[in-house]
Amino acid sequence: MKRALITGITGQDGSYLADLLLAKGYEVHGIIRRASTFNTSRIEHLYQDPHLHGVRLFLHYGDLADSVQLVKLLYNLHPDEIYHLGAQSHVRVSFDIPEYTADVTGVGTIRILEAIREVGVKTKFYQASSSEMFGKVQEVPQTERTPFWPRSPYGVAKLFSYWATVNYRESYGLHASNGILFNHESPRRGETFVTRKISRAVARIKLGLDKSLFLGNLEARRDWGYAPEYVEGMWLMLQQEQPDDYVLATNETHSVREFVELAFSHVNLDWKEYVKHDSRYERPAEVDLLIGDPTKAKKGLGWEPKVRFPQLVRIMVDADLAMLEGRSGEPASFVNPQGKAGSAG
């Protein structure tokens, strides 16, 4: 039985990855931060399953700012695979807390890489890199060879982690890979991220619970995919004999305005009657256009996205409507492309 360690297991990607690995027969260990309230809602369906929790699913208190605890965990667990997904991951918030973002999102990666080297564990390491590293894009579409130009403290921190991963791979022979993932969304996306903010607001407005949705820049364009497919790409990277860096993307770009239009039209509402601009949600330096070319991942991993933009919007709106109406929905299950509820595995 393979053993995997996931940082950020309570996040969108971490929860879907846990689903996937458990379905593949892994023993899964996750790091969670100690807090006065539980923040495990996305993995509650796993945590409450007596056949998984304490048998093949284990949670450990830890923090990316605590290198001693990371070393202890690796000494005790000796994982076959480490998926480093934990971070301060909100781009707009990174402008407000840049030092914390740099420490956790950037230096946190060094702490894990050093822990691997210190313990001497033979593990495969996945680093969650980001399309935000491209920032002020230097070519369209973006590939693994496109020069980076980050436009936020978050992007800068992710770039630090990217090059740290490359450096430890080249310096110490670690099986360490970067997944340069473009935006990927789902009903498990945090409610402060723009896509989930939109889908949740549309559902609440449709049900008469809200009257308005406040947004920033509607013209920003992103390459949006479906998170469960992207975590499979992470897993595929660590199944390769040689480590490498891969872009995961749909090779399509759409504006925030398009997301808004599709989301409201899905419930037969005119978005112009409800959406209002709020400059507080504007970034000091905007990333205007992101579109990734996943050719290398398709050839090297056999990975390609199947859920496209209109489908993704419908999945998210439908799931938020289901949750607000008390029907089965995320995070206990997700709506798959065929429109049926099912486990993320």
CSV table of C-alpha atoms in Angstrom, one decimal:
chain,number,residue,atom,x,y,z
A,1,MET,CA,0.0,0.0,0.0
A,2,LYS,CA,1.5,3.3,-1.0
A,3,ARG,CA,1.6,6.1,1.6
A,4,ALA,CA,1.0,9.7,0.6
A,5,LEU,CA,1.3,13.0,2.6
A,6,ILE,CA,-0.8,16.0,1.5
A,7,THR,CA,-0.3,19.5,2.7
A,8,GLY,CA,-3.4,21.6,2.3
A,9,ILE,CA,-5.7,18.5,2.5
A,10,THR,CA,-8.6,20.6,3.7
A,11,GLY,CA,-8.5,22.8,0.6
A,12,GLN,CA,-10.3,22.3,-2.7
A,13,ASP,CA,-7.4,20.4,-4.4
A,14,GLY,CA,-6.3,18.5,-1.3
A,15,SER,CA,-9.8,17.1,-0.7
A,16,TYR,CA,-10.2,15.9,-4.3
A,17,LEU,CA,-6.7,14.5,-4.2
A,18,ALA,CA,-7.5,12.6,-1.0
A,19,ASP,CA,-10.6,11.2,-2.7
A,20,LEU,CA,-8.6,10.1,-5.7
A,21,LEU,CA,-5.7,8.5,-3.7
A,22,LEU,CA,-8.0,6.6,-1.3
A,23,ALA,CA,-9.9,5.3,-4.3
A,24,LYS,CA,-6.6,4.0,-5.7
A,25,GLY,CA,-5.9,2.2,-2.4
A,26,TYR,CA,-3.4,4.6,-0.8
A,27,GLU,CA,-2.9,5.3,2.8
A,28,VAL,CA,-3.4,9.0,3.0
A,29,HIS,CA,-1.9,11.4,5.6
A,30,GLY,CA,-2.9,15.1,5.7
A,31,ILE,CA,-1.5,18.1,7.6
A,32,ILE,CA,-4.0,20.4,9.1
A,33,ARG,CA,-3.5,23.6,11.2
A,34,ARG,CA,-4.6,23.7,14.8
A,35,ALA,CA,-7.6,26.0,15.2
A,36,SER,CA,-10.4,26.6,17.7
A,37,THR,CA,-13.0,25.5,15.1
A,38,PHE,CA,-12.9,22.5,12.7
A,39,ASN,CA,-12.0,23.4,9.1
A,40,THR,CA,-12.4,20.0,7.6
A,41,SER,CA,-15.7,20.4,5.9
A,42,ARG,CA,-14.4,19.4,2.4
A,43,ILE,CA,-13.1,16.0,3.8
A,44,GLU,CA,-15.9,15.4,6.3
A,45,HIS,CA,-17.3,12.6,4.2
A,46,LEU,CA,-13.9,10.8,4.4
A,47,TYR,CA,-13.2,11.8,8.0
A,48,GLN,CA,-16.5,10.4,9.2
A,49,ASP,CA,-16.1,7.1,7.3
A,50,PRO,CA,-15.0,4.4,9.9
A,51,HIS,CA,-13.6,2.3,7.0
A,52,LEU,CA,-11.2,5.2,6.1
A,53,HIS,CA,-10.5,7.4,9.1
A,54,GLY,CA,-7.9,5.7,11.3
A,55,VAL,CA,-7.5,2.9,8.8
A,56,ARG,CA,-6.3,4.6,5.6
A,57,LEU,CA,-6.9,8.3,6.3
A,58,PHE,CA,-4.9,10.1,9.1
A,59,LEU,CA,-4.8,13.8,9.9
A,60,HIS,CA,-1.8,15.4,11.7
A,61,TYR,CA,-1.5,18.9,13.2
A,62,GLY,CA,1.2,20.9,11.6
A,63,ASP,CA,2.1,24.2,10.0
A,64,LEU,CA,4.2,25.2,7.0
A,65,ALA,CA,6.0,27.7,9.3
A,66,ASP,CA,7.1,24.9,11.6
A,67,SER,CA,10.1,23.1,10.1
A,68,VAL,CA,10.6,20.9,13.2
A,69,GLN,CA,7.2,19.4,13.0
A,70,LEU,CA,7.6,18.7,9.3
A,71,VAL,CA,10.9,16.8,10.0
A,72,LYS,CA,9.2,14.8,12.7
A,73,LEU,CA,6.3,13.9,10.4
A,74,LEU,CA,8.6,12.7,7.7
A,75,TYR,CA,10.7,10.6,10.2
A,76,ASN,CA,7.5,8.9,11.4
A,77,LEU,CA,5.7,8.5,8.1
A,78,HIS,CA,8.3,8.0,5.4
A,79,PRO,CA,5.7,8.7,2.7
A,80,ASP,CA,6.2,7.4,-0.9
A,81,GLU,CA,4.7,10.6,-2.3
A,82,ILE,CA,4.3,14.1,-1.0
A,83,TYR,CA,1.8,16.5,-2.5
A,84,HIS,CA,2.6,20.1,-1.4
A,85,LEU,CA,-0.7,22.0,-1.9
A,86,GLY,CA,-0.8,24.1,1.3
A,87,ALA,CA,-0.4,27.8,0.9
A,88,GLN,CA,-1.9,31.2,1.5
A,89,SER,CA,-3.6,30.9,-1.9
A,90,HIS,CA,-5.7,34.0,-2.4
A,91,VAL,CA,-4.0,36.3,-4.9
A,92,ARG,CA,-5.9,39.5,-3.8
A,93,VAL,CA,-5.3,38.8,-0.1
A,94,SER,CA,-1.6,38.4,-0.8
A,95,PHE,CA,-1.4,42.2,-1.4
A,96,ASP,CA,-2.7,42.7,2.1
A,97,ILE,CA,-0.5,40.2,3.8
A,98,PRO,CA,2.6,39.9,1.6
A,99,GLU,CA,5.1,38.9,4.3
A,100,TYR,CA,2.9,36.0,5.6
A,101,THR,CA,2.3,34.9,2.0
A,102,ALA,CA,6.0,34.9,1.3
A,103,ASP,CA,6.7,32.9,4.4
A,104,VAL,CA,4.0,30.2,4.0
A,105,THR,CA,3.6,30.0,0.3
A,106,GLY,CA,7.3,30.5,-0.5
A,107,VAL,CA,9.6,29.5,2.3
A,108,GLY,CA,7.2,26.8,3.4
A,109,THR,CA,8.3,24.8,0.3
A,110,ILE,CA,11.9,25.1,1.3
A,111,ARG,CA,11.1,23.8,4.7
A,112,ILE,CA,9.5,20.7,3.2
A,113,LEU,CA,12.3,20.1,0.7
A,114,GLU,CA,14.9,20.5,3.5
A,115,ALA,CA,12.9,18.1,5.7
A,116,ILE,CA,13.0,15.5,2.8
A,117,ARG,CA,16.8,16.0,2.5
A,118,GLU,CA,17.4,15.9,6.3
A,119,VAL,CA,15.4,12.7,6.8
A,120,GLY,CA,16.7,11.1,3.7
A,121,VAL,CA,13.4,9.7,2.8
A,122,LYS,CA,13.0,8.3,-0.8
A,123,THR,CA,9.9,10.1,-1.8
A,124,LYS,CA,8.4,11.7,-4.8
A,125,PHE,CA,7.5,15.4,-4.3
A,126,TYR,CA,4.8,17.4,-6.1
A,127,GLN,CA,4.9,21.2,-5.9
A,128,ALA,CA,1.7,23.1,-6.7
A,129,SER,CA,3.0,25.8,-8.9
A,130,SER,CA,0.6,28.4,-10.5
A,131,SER,CA,-0.2,30.2,-13.7
A,132,GLU,CA,0.0,33.4,-11.6
A,133,MET,CA,3.8,33.1,-12.1
A,134,PHE,CA,3.3,34.1,-15.7
A,135,GLY,CA,1.5,37.3,-14.6
A,136,LYS,CA,2.3,39.9,-17.3
A,137,VAL,CA,2.4,37.3,-19.9
A,138,GLN,CA,5.3,37.3,-22.3
A,139,GLU,CA,3.7,35.0,-24.9
A,140,VAL,CA,0.3,33.5,-25.7
A,141,PRO,CA,-0.4,30.7,-24.9
A,142,GLN,CA,1.8,30.0,-22.0
A,143,THR,CA,4.0,26.8,-21.9
A,144,GLU,CA,6.6,25.3,-19.7
A,145,ARG,CA,9.2,27.5,-21.5
A,146,THR,CA,7.4,30.9,-21.2
A,147,PRO,CA,9.3,33.4,-19.1
A,148,PHE,CA,7.8,34.3,-15.8
A,149,TRP,CA,6.6,37.8,-14.7
A,150,PRO,CA,4.6,37.5,-11.5
A,151,ARG,CA,2.3,40.4,-10.7
A,152,SER,CA,1.4,39.7,-7.0
A,153,PRO,CA,3.1,38.7,-3.8
A,154,TYR,CA,1.4,35.3,-4.3
A,155,GLY,CA,2.9,34.9,-7.7
A,156,VAL,CA,6.3,35.9,-6.5
A,157,ALA,CA,6.1,33.4,-3.6
A,158,LYS,CA,5.0,30.6,-6.0
A,159,LEU,CA,7.9,31.5,-8.3
A,160,PHE,CA,10.3,31.1,-5.3
A,161,SER,CA,8.8,27.6,-4.7
A,162,TYR,CA,9.0,26.7,-8.3
A,163,TRP,CA,12.7,27.4,-8.6
A,164,ALA,CA,13.4,25.9,-5.1
A,165,THR,CA,11.8,22.6,-6.4
A,166,VAL,CA,13.9,22.7,-9.6
A,167,ASN,CA,17.0,23.5,-7.5
A,168,TYR,CA,16.5,20.6,-5.1
A,169,ARG,CA,15.9,18.3,-8.0
A,170,GLU,CA,19.1,19.3,-9.7
A,171,SER,CA,21.2,19.7,-6.6
A,172,TYR,CA,20.2,16.6,-4.6
A,173,GLY,CA,18.6,14.3,-7.1
A,174,LEU,CA,15.1,14.5,-5.6
A,175,HIS,CA,12.2,13.2,-7.6
A,176,ALA,CA,10.5,16.7,-7.5
A,177,SER,CA,8.0,18.0,-10.1
A,178,ASN,CA,6.2,21.2,-10.6
A,179,GLY,CA,2.6,21.3,-11.8
A,180,ILE,CA,2.0,24.7,-13.3
A,181,LEU,CA,-1.8,24.6,-12.9
A,182,PHE,CA,-4.0,27.2,-14.5
A,183,ASN,CA,-7.2,28.2,-12.7
A,184,HIS,CA,-9.3,25.1,-11.8
A,185,GLU,CA,-12.6,25.4,-10.0
A,186,SER,CA,-15.3,23.3,-8.5
A,187,PRO,CA,-18.1,23.4,-6.0
A,188,ARG,CA,-15.4,23.0,-3.3
A,189,ARG,CA,-13.7,26.2,-4.3
A,190,GLY,CA,-13.4,28.7,-1.4
A,191,GLU,CA,-16.3,31.2,-1.3
A,192,THR,CA,-13.9,34.2,-1.5
A,193,PHE,CA,-12.6,33.1,-5.0
A,194,VAL,CA,-14.3,34.9,-7.8
A,195,THR,CA,-15.9,31.8,-9.5
A,196,ARG,CA,-17.4,30.4,-6.3
A,197,LYS,CA,-18.4,33.9,-5.2
A,198,ILE,CA,-20.3,34.2,-8.5
A,199,SER,CA,-21.9,30.7,-8.4
A,200,ARG,CA,-23.0,31.1,-4.8
A,201,ALA,CA,-24.4,34.6,-5.3
A,202,VAL,CA,-26.4,33.4,-8.4
A,203,ALA,CA,-27.9,30.6,-6.3
A,204,ARG,CA,-28.7,32.9,-3.4
A,205,ILE,CA,-30.2,35.5,-5.7
A,206,LYS,CA,-32.3,32.9,-7.5
A,207,LEU,CA,-33.7,31.7,-4.2
A,208,GLY,CA,-34.4,35.3,-3.0
A,209,LEU,CA,-31.7,35.3,-0.3
A,210,ASP,CA,-29.6,38.1,-1.9
A,211,LYS,CA,-30.2,41.0,-4.2
A,212,SER,CA,-26.8,42.0,-5.5
A,213,LEU,CA,-23.3,40.7,-6.4
A,214,PHE,CA,-20.3,43.0,-6.0
A,215,LEU,CA,-17.3,42.3,-8.3
A,216,GLY,CA,-14.1,44.0,-9.4
A,217,ASN,CA,-12.5,43.6,-12.9
A,218,LEU,CA,-14.9,41.8,-15.2
A,219,GLU,CA,-12.5,41.9,-18.1
A,220,ALA,CA,-9.8,39.7,-16.6
A,221,ARG,CA,-9.4,36.5,-18.7
A,222,ARG,CA,-8.5,33.1,-17.3
A,223,ASP,CA,-8.0,29.6,-18.4
A,224,TRP,CA,-10.6,27.7,-16.2
A,225,GLY,CA,-10.7,24.0,-15.8
A,226,TYR,CA,-12.4,21.4,-13.4
A,227,ALA,CA,-10.4,20.7,-10.2
A,228,PRO,CA,-11.0,16.9,-10.0
A,229,GLU,CA,-9.4,16.4,-13.4
A,230,TYR,CA,-6.4,18.5,-12.3
A,231,VAL,CA,-5.6,16.5,-9.2
A,232,GLU,CA,-5.4,13.4,-11.5
A,233,GLY,CA,-2.7,15.3,-13.4
A,234,MET,CA,-0.8,15.8,-10.1
A,235,TRP,CA,-0.9,12.1,-9.4
A,236,LEU,CA,0.2,11.2,-13.0
A,237,MET,CA,3.3,13.5,-12.6
A,238,LEU,CA,4.5,11.4,-9.6
A,239,GLN,CA,4.0,8.1,-11.4
A,240,GLN,CA,6.6,9.1,-14.0
A,241,GLU,CA,10.1,7.5,-13.8
A,242,GLN,CA,11.7,10.9,-14.2
A,243,PRO,CA,10.6,14.2,-12.5
A,244,ASP,CA,9.6,17.1,-14.7
A,245,ASP,CA,7.5,20.3,-14.9
A,246,TYR,CA,4.1,20.4,-16.6
A,247,VAL,CA,1.4,22.9,-17.5
A,248,LEU,CA,-2.1,21.8,-16.8
A,249,ALA,CA,-4.7,23.9,-18.6
A,250,THR,CA,-7.6,23.8,-21.1
A,251,ASN,CA,-6.0,26.1,-23.8
A,252,GLU,CA,-9.2,28.2,-23.7
A,253,THR,CA,-9.6,31.7,-22.1
A,254,HIS,CA,-12.7,33.4,-20.9
A,255,SER,CA,-13.5,36.6,-19.1
A,256,VAL,CA,-15.0,37.0,-15.6
A,257,ARG,CA,-17.9,38.7,-17.5
A,258,GLU,CA,-18.5,35.5,-19.5
A,259,PHE,CA,-18.6,33.5,-16.3
A,260,VAL,CA,-21.1,35.9,-14.8
A,261,GLU,CA,-23.3,35.9,-18.0
A,262,LEU,CA,-23.4,32.1,-18.2
A,263,ALA,CA,-24.0,31.6,-14.4
A,264,PHE,CA,-27.0,34.0,-14.4
A,265,SER,CA,-28.4,32.8,-17.7
A,266,HIS,CA,-28.3,29.2,-16.4
A,267,VAL,CA,-31.0,30.2,-13.8
A,268,ASN,CA,-32.8,32.5,-16.3
A,269,LEU,CA,-31.7,35.8,-14.8
A,270,ASP,CA,-30.2,38.9,-16.4
A,271,TRP,CA,-26.9,39.5,-14.8
A,272,LYS,CA,-27.0,43.3,-15.5
A,273,GLU,CA,-29.8,43.7,-13.0
A,274,TYR,CA,-27.7,42.2,-10.1
A,275,VAL,CA,-24.0,42.8,-10.6
A,276,LYS,CA,-22.4,45.9,-9.3
A,277,HIS,CA,-18.8,47.1,-9.4
A,278,ASP,CA,-16.7,47.5,-6.2
A,279,SER,CA,-13.2,48.9,-6.6
A,280,ARG,CA,-12.1,47.1,-3.4
A,281,TYR,CA,-11.9,43.9,-5.4
A,282,GLU,CA,-9.5,45.3,-7.9
A,283,ARG,CA,-5.9,44.2,-7.7
A,284,PRO,CA,-3.1,46.8,-7.5
A,285,ALA,CA,-1.5,45.0,-10.5
A,286,GLU,CA,-3.8,42.9,-12.6
A,287,VAL,CA,-3.1,39.8,-14.6
A,288,ASP,CA,-5.1,40.4,-17.7
A,289,LEU,CA,-4.8,37.2,-19.7
A,290,LEU,CA,-3.9,33.6,-18.9
A,291,ILE,CA,-4.2,30.7,-21.4
A,292,GLY,CA,-2.1,27.6,-21.0
A,293,ASP,CA,-0.9,25.1,-23.6
A,294,PRO,CA,-1.1,21.5,-22.0
A,295,THR,CA,0.6,19.8,-25.0
A,296,LYS,CA,3.5,18.4,-22.9
A,297,ALA,CA,1.1,17.0,-20.3
A,298,LYS,CA,-1.0,15.4,-23.0
A,299,LYS,CA,2.1,13.7,-24.6
A,300,GLY,CA,4.0,12.9,-21.5
A,301,LEU,CA,1.2,12.0,-19.0
A,302,GLY,CA,-1.7,11.2,-21.2
A,303,TRP,CA,-3.6,14.0,-19.5
A,304,GLU,CA,-6.1,16.3,-21.1
A,305,PRO,CA,-9.2,18.2,-19.7
A,306,LYS,CA,-12.7,17.0,-20.5
A,307,VAL,CA,-14.9,19.4,-18.7
A,308,ARG,CA,-15.1,22.7,-20.6
A,309,PHE,CA,-16.1,26.2,-19.5
A,310,PRO,CA,-19.9,26.2,-20.0
A,311,GLN,CA,-20.1,22.8,-18.3
A,312,LEU,CA,-18.0,24.0,-15.4
A,313,VAL,CA,-20.2,27.0,-14.7
A,314,ARG,CA,-23.3,24.8,-14.7
A,315,ILE,CA,-21.7,22.3,-12.3
A,316,MET,CA,-20.9,25.1,-9.8
A,317,VAL,CA,-24.2,26.9,-10.0
A,318,ASP,CA,-26.2,23.6,-9.7
A,319,ALA,CA,-24.1,22.5,-6.7
A,320,ASP,CA,-24.7,25.8,-4.9
A,321,LEU,CA,-28.4,25.6,-5.6
A,322,ALA,CA,-28.5,22.1,-4.2
A,323,MET,CA,-26.6,23.0,-1.0
A,324,LEU,CA,-28.8,26.0,-0.3
A,325,GLU,CA,-32.0,23.9,-0.9
A,326,GLY,CA,-30.7,21.2,1.4
A,327,ARG,CA,-30.2,18.6,-1.3
A,328,SER,CA,-27.2,16.4,-1.7
A,329,GLY,CA,-24.2,18.4,-3.1
A,330,GLU,CA,-20.7,19.5,-2.4
A,331,PRO,CA,-18.5,19.0,-0.4
A,332,ALA,CA,-19.9,15.5,0.4
A,333,SER,CA,-20.2,14.8,-3.3
A,334,PHE,CA,-19.6,16.5,-6.6
A,335,VAL,CA,-21.7,16.8,-9.8
A,336,ASN,CA,-19.8,15.0,-12.5
A,337,PRO,CA,-19.9,16.0,-16.2
A,338,GLN,CA,-22.9,13.7,-16.8
A,339,GLY,CA,-24.9,15.6,-14.2
A,340,LYS,CA,-25.1,12.8,-11.7
A,341,ALA,CA,-23.9,13.1,-8.1
A,342,GLY,CA,-21.0,11.0,-7.2
A,343,SER,CA,-17.9,10.7,-5.0
A,344,ALA,CA,-14.8,12.6,-6.2
A,345,GLY,CA,-12.8,9.4,-6.5
